[in-house]
C-alpha positions as a printed Julia matrix, in Angstrom:
401×3 Matrix{Float64}:
   0.32   -0.14   -0.2
   0.97    3.79   -0.82
   2.12    5.93    2.28
  -1.44    7.47    2.32
  -3.06    4.28    1.9
  -1.36    3.18    5.1
  -1.78    6.18    7.16
  -5.76    6.5     6.2
  -6.21    2.72    7.91
  -4.16    3.72   11.0
  -5.99    6.9    11.14
  -9.45    4.83   10.58
  -8.39    2.14   12.92
  -7.91    4.99   15.63
 -11.02    6.46   14.95
 -12.68    3.3    15.26
 -11.62    2.7    18.72
 -12.5     5.98   19.96
 -16.18    5.83   17.66
 -16.8     2.54   19.24
 -15.91    3.45   22.46
 -17.65    6.33   22.39
 -20.99    4.61   20.42
 -21.04    1.7    22.42
 -22.12    3.82   25.95
 -22.75    7.28   24.7
 -26.4     6.05   23.6
 -26.75    4.15   26.98
 -25.12    6.98   28.86
 -27.89    9.43   27.41
 -30.48    6.47   27.93
 -29.97    6.58   31.55
 -30.84   10.42   31.66
 -33.97   10.69   29.53
 -35.11    6.55   29.93
 -36.2     6.64   26.79
 -36.07    5.16   23.23
 -38.05    7.78   21.54
 -35.62   10.66   23.23
 -32.74    8.64   21.9
 -34.24    8.65   18.59
 -34.8    12.41   18.11
 -31.49   12.96   19.54
 -29.92   10.77   16.7
 -31.98   12.26   14.21
 -30.85   15.75   15.25
 -27.04   14.42   14.95
 -27.64   12.39   11.29
 -29.43   15.95    9.6
 -26.25   17.63   10.81
 -23.85   15.43    9.05
 -24.76   15.96    5.63
 -24.61   19.55    6.49
 -21.02   19.02    7.58
 -20.6    17.7     4.45
 -21.55   20.18    2.47
 -19.3    23.03    5.05
 -16.27   20.28    4.04
 -17.04   20.8     0.31
 -16.66   24.56    0.75
 -13.83   24.34    3.1
 -11.74   22.73    0.66
 -11.59   25.23   -1.68
  -9.15   26.79    0.87
  -7.71   24.14    3.01
  -6.53   20.6     2.35
  -8.53   17.29    3.08
  -5.99   16.42    6.17
  -6.61   20.32    7.74
 -10.83   19.55    7.5
 -10.46   15.79    8.99
  -8.46   17.4    11.61
 -11.22   20.26   12.14
 -14.17   17.57   12.42
 -12.35   15.6    14.8
 -11.31   18.53   17.19
 -15.07   19.2    16.77
 -15.99   15.86   17.72
 -13.61   16.54   20.82
 -15.41   19.64   22.14
 -18.88   17.18   21.97
 -17.42   15.04   24.24
 -15.9    17.46   26.78
 -19.3    18.65   26.54
 -20.54   15.66   28.16
 -17.68   15.57   30.81
 -17.67   19.19   31.37
 -21.61   19.49   31.92
 -22.71   15.85   32.5
 -24.38   16.61   35.98
 -27.09   18.99   33.78
 -28.22   16.7    31.9
 -30.15   15.18   35.16
 -32.78   18.27   35.1
 -32.06   19.5    31.38
 -32.02   16.2    28.73
 -33.08   18.49   25.66
 -29.06   18.99   26.21
 -28.09   15.78   24.59
 -29.79   17.64   21.47
 -26.86   20.18   21.92
 -24.88   17.5    22.06
 -26.07   15.67   18.87
 -25.8    19.11   17.04
 -22.05   19.57   17.49
 -21.41   15.98   17.15
 -23.32   15.11   13.9
 -21.26   18.55   12.83
 -17.85   16.86   13.83
 -18.38   14.04   11.95
 -19.89   15.64    8.72
 -16.25   17.15    8.04
 -14.38   13.72    9.25
 -16.6    11.49    7.12
 -16.15   14.02    3.87
 -12.55   14.43    4.26
 -11.77   10.92    4.84
 -14.32    9.33    2.32
 -12.54   11.71   -0.56
  -9.0    10.7     0.56
 -10.22    6.99    0.75
 -11.57    7.46   -2.77
  -7.92    9.31   -4.18
  -5.72    7.07   -2.27
  -6.85    3.9    -3.82
  -7.94    2.66   -7.33
 -10.42    0.08   -8.68
  -7.16   -2.5    -8.86
  -6.35   -1.93   -5.32
  -9.7    -0.91   -3.86
 -11.03   -4.52   -2.91
  -7.73   -4.82   -1.1
  -7.72   -1.71    0.09
 -11.3    -2.05    1.7
 -10.54   -5.3     3.22
  -7.86   -3.86    4.87
  -9.03   -1.44    6.53
 -12.28   -3.37    7.64
  -9.99   -5.55    9.33
  -8.03   -3.33   11.3
 -11.52   -1.63   11.9
 -12.29   -4.96   13.33
  -9.64   -5.6    15.42
 -10.22   -1.74   16.53
 -14.01   -2.65   17.65
 -12.44   -5.87   19.83
 -10.07   -3.2    21.57
 -12.51   -1.15   22.59
 -15.45   -2.74   24.03
 -12.81   -4.87   25.8
 -11.02   -1.66   26.96
 -14.52    0.0    27.62
 -15.79   -2.87   29.74
 -12.57   -3.39   32.22
 -12.81    0.59   32.61
 -16.58    0.08   33.69
 -15.76   -2.85   35.73
 -13.17   -0.88   37.97
 -15.33    1.79   38.03
 -17.45    2.59   41.47
 -20.51    2.99   39.35
 -21.45    2.21   35.59
 -21.48    5.77   35.15
 -18.52    7.12   36.78
 -16.82    4.12   34.35
 -18.59    5.84   31.38
 -16.96    9.18   32.44
 -13.56    7.78   32.24
 -14.14    5.99   28.64
 -15.26    9.71   27.21
 -11.8    10.81   28.67
  -9.86    8.34   26.74
 -12.1     8.7    23.35
 -11.1    12.65   24.15
  -7.25   11.37   23.64
  -7.69    8.75   21.07
  -9.26   11.57   18.91
  -6.69   13.81   19.51
  -3.81   10.98   18.36
  -6.38   10.23   15.45
  -6.22   14.09   14.11
  -2.19   14.37   14.69
  -1.59   11.07   12.71
  -4.28   12.84    9.99
  -1.79   15.84    9.64
   0.29   13.46    8.04
  -1.57   12.23    5.2
  -0.46   13.86    1.84
  -2.08   16.95    1.06
  -4.84   17.17   -1.35
  -6.47   20.6    -2.19
  -9.15   20.95   -4.96
 -10.21   24.62   -6.75
 -11.89   23.09   -9.64
 -15.4    24.27   -9.25
 -18.16   21.4    -8.44
 -22.25   21.43   -8.08
 -24.32   19.9    -5.83
 -28.23   20.08   -6.36
 -28.03   19.15   -9.8
 -27.01   15.68   -8.63
 -30.24   15.04   -7.09
 -31.68   14.91  -10.68
 -32.04   11.08  -11.59
 -33.48   10.84  -14.81
 -30.57   10.66  -17.3
 -27.65    8.56  -15.04
 -28.8     4.86  -14.68
 -25.23    4.57  -12.29
 -25.93    7.38  -10.74
 -29.42    6.94  -10.07
 -28.23    3.35   -8.29
 -25.31    4.96   -5.92
 -28.36    7.47   -4.83
 -31.29    5.28   -4.43
 -28.81    2.33   -3.22
 -27.42    4.88   -0.3
 -30.98    5.89    0.47
 -32.19    2.05    1.07
 -28.97    1.48    2.86
 -29.92    4.61    5.72
 -33.2     3.24    6.56
 -31.42   -0.18    7.36
 -28.6     1.59    9.01
 -31.01    3.69   11.33
 -31.71    0.58   13.33
 -28.14    0.55   14.28
 -27.98    3.99   15.56
 -30.86    3.71   17.4
 -32.18    0.56   18.53
 -29.69   -2.53   19.0
 -27.55   -1.05   21.67
 -30.55   -0.11   24.16
 -32.43   -3.3    23.2
 -28.78   -5.19   23.75
 -28.04   -3.06   26.95
 -32.11   -4.1    28.07
 -31.5    -7.38   27.59
 -28.52   -7.53   30.07
 -30.53   -6.26   32.86
 -28.9    -2.56   32.89
 -25.48   -4.67   33.58
 -22.95   -2.27   31.59
 -20.25   -4.69   32.44
 -21.95   -7.62   31.1
 -23.19   -5.13   27.78
 -19.45   -4.64   27.5
 -18.57   -8.54   27.72
 -20.76   -9.03   25.06
 -19.89   -6.42   22.31
 -16.45   -7.9    22.78
 -17.08  -11.53   21.94
 -19.32  -10.2    18.81
 -16.28   -7.88   17.68
 -14.0   -10.72   17.8
 -16.56  -12.83   15.57
 -16.64   -9.88   14.02
 -13.24   -9.57   13.06
 -12.74  -13.57   11.78
 -16.48  -12.78    9.67
 -14.3   -10.0     7.99
 -11.19  -11.72    7.32
 -13.55  -14.65    5.9
 -15.23  -11.97    3.54
 -11.62  -11.1     2.35
 -11.21  -14.43    1.01
 -14.29  -15.26   -0.21
 -15.97  -12.19   -1.77
 -14.65  -11.87   -5.3
 -15.18   -9.82   -8.26
 -17.63  -12.89   -9.79
 -19.5   -13.41   -7.03
 -20.11   -9.82   -5.16
 -23.88   -9.82   -5.49
 -24.46  -13.64   -4.22
 -22.58  -12.52   -0.77
 -24.23   -9.42   -0.97
 -27.35  -11.3    -0.59
 -25.75  -13.58    1.85
 -24.91  -10.85    3.79
 -28.19   -8.54    3.85
 -30.4   -12.05    4.59
 -28.68  -12.36    7.93
 -28.65   -8.61    8.81
 -32.52   -9.18    8.36
 -33.0   -11.89   10.58
 -30.32  -10.71   13.63
 -32.69   -7.45   14.42
 -35.91   -9.62   13.92
 -34.89  -11.73   16.37
 -33.22   -9.09   18.79
 -37.0    -7.5    18.8
 -39.22  -10.5    19.04
 -36.82  -11.96   21.63
 -35.72   -8.76   24.09
 -33.76  -11.05   26.09
 -29.81  -12.25   26.61
 -30.6   -15.28   24.08
 -31.83  -12.83   21.4
 -29.1   -10.11   22.06
 -26.39  -12.7    21.3
 -27.96  -14.22   18.57
 -28.28  -10.96   16.85
 -24.56  -10.21   17.99
 -23.17  -13.34   16.34
 -25.27  -12.96   13.05
 -25.38   -9.53   12.7
 -21.59   -9.39   12.92
 -20.89  -12.5    10.49
 -23.74  -10.47    7.73
 -22.13   -7.42    7.75
 -18.9    -7.63    6.59
 -20.24   -9.37    3.27
 -23.32   -7.11    3.12
 -21.25   -3.61    3.65
 -18.05   -4.5     2.54
 -19.57   -5.21   -0.67
 -21.77   -2.53   -0.82
 -18.4    -0.08   -0.38
 -16.49   -1.45   -3.15
 -20.05   -1.44   -5.93
 -20.27    2.31   -4.41
 -16.3     3.43   -4.66
 -16.1     1.61   -8.01
 -19.29    3.45   -9.36
 -18.04    6.95   -7.59
 -14.66    6.04   -9.8
 -16.25    6.87  -13.03
 -16.79   10.46  -12.0
 -13.64   11.02  -10.34
 -11.35   11.82  -13.46
 -14.46   13.9   -15.46
 -15.4    16.27  -12.49
 -14.76   17.26   -9.25
 -16.01   14.39   -7.27
 -16.88   16.64   -4.0
 -20.12   17.52   -5.29
 -21.13   13.9    -5.7
 -19.8    12.55   -2.54
 -22.05   15.58   -0.73
 -25.22   14.56   -2.62
 -24.83   10.98   -1.76
 -24.52   12.14    1.95
 -27.85   13.91    1.93
 -29.8    11.21    0.33
 -27.99    8.59    3.07
 -28.8    10.76    5.91
 -32.6    10.91    4.16
 -32.35    7.12    4.67
 -31.64    7.32    8.21
 -34.04    9.95    9.35
 -37.05    8.44    7.52
 -35.8     5.0     9.14
 -35.58    7.09   12.95
 -39.08    9.01   11.67
 -40.71    5.3    11.23
 -39.97    3.97   14.33
 -41.42    7.88   16.41
 -44.67    7.11   13.96
 -45.29    4.09   14.53
 -45.12    4.55   18.23
 -47.96    7.37   17.95
 -50.09    4.9    16.53
 -49.71    1.64   17.56
 -49.21    0.18   20.89
 -45.79   -1.17   22.7
 -44.44   -3.55   21.96
 -46.28   -4.17   19.09
 -44.72   -0.66   17.66
 -41.2    -1.32   17.79
 -41.71   -4.87   16.09
 -43.37   -3.19   13.42
 -40.54   -0.61   13.16
 -37.9    -2.97   13.33
 -39.79   -5.15   10.62
 -40.19   -1.89    8.47
 -36.57   -0.78    8.89
 -34.87   -4.37    8.73
 -36.22   -4.95    5.08
 -34.44   -2.58    3.52
 -31.49   -5.07    3.42
 -33.36   -7.17    1.3
 -34.73   -4.36   -0.85
 -31.1    -3.45   -1.29
 -29.78   -6.12   -2.77
 -33.12   -7.03   -4.6
 -32.52   -3.52   -6.29
 -28.78   -3.9    -6.95
 -29.59   -7.2    -9.21
 -32.5    -5.66  -11.16
 -30.19   -2.79  -11.71
 -27.04   -5.02  -12.64
 -29.53   -6.89  -14.98
 -30.61   -3.99  -16.51
 -27.22   -2.82  -16.87
 -26.33   -5.75  -18.87
 -28.97   -5.92  -21.39
 -27.99   -1.86  -21.9
 -24.47   -3.62  -22.75
 -25.83   -6.39  -25.14
 -27.7    -3.73  -27.17
């Protein structure tokens, strides 16, 4: 791999350790203040509304700053969100609406980070090396997600209370984000001064491939909303509210996910990508359905293991297909307009998924509303792959004339 690719793998892995530690426990930490899945859903909607706006601002900044500088700024904003959590956590007891402030700041920083890292990942790899690059990155990220819950669990176990443990976790997260920001400064600077447009990319009538990219991101986003909002809380509730047991489960799931990523790297080939895509999507669909239908420790274990197995086959394949499609545009234009517009579509899907949770809760009594919402969002894993088969079949017919 090139120097940039190696640095990006390290930055991603460091970020994933911090992000996994925070993602694993930030929802649970904030859930302790609100006591409501639906308040946490609204928090997530605020956060993921800000991410595409962060992408848009990152695109504007790219005319004056390098991508590595934008990445560092994004990480500093994320650090400020966790610093706010640490410095003002007592205020959350009486002012739980402050979680929305956290979501606002955190989403803005994540938008800048993901804009720059996605752009750097795309520019630092080619179609020939991309499968290997993504697989290597996924393996390192999986290894990071093994380390993160293990360390986090030990911190919670050695703390006097779970809440005290969560605060210590956030302190470590801040340190790791600072390290990632410093490493990112060594990534080769990339400045792009070419003009680009965003809003015309939402015209999906003329370019079949671009319509496929945008619709696929939207469908992926709806299913992804479950992982963002519900699954961590449902697993936590299944443990009886034990932070240490929750962390032990996540560590075990992460080890299994690392093994699955190694297997996916070996088995996913160019000629069988759609089959692997379908395999992963079916596993992911069943994992979330079992979790909501059996909200106990057995359902949590099934979800964790099956999700860990299916995720590399679906998500890695999705990333390879989407990055290869974007590669076709990179030599013709400034790609940032497409990167930004697809992020609006992805998060539009996420917000729709989150909104469905609130809408079903308004009209259907619990626990049936949660089952209906999870069924709705989970089905998009299957819909995404069906759409992929339809698109590739249609493209082959067009090529044949």
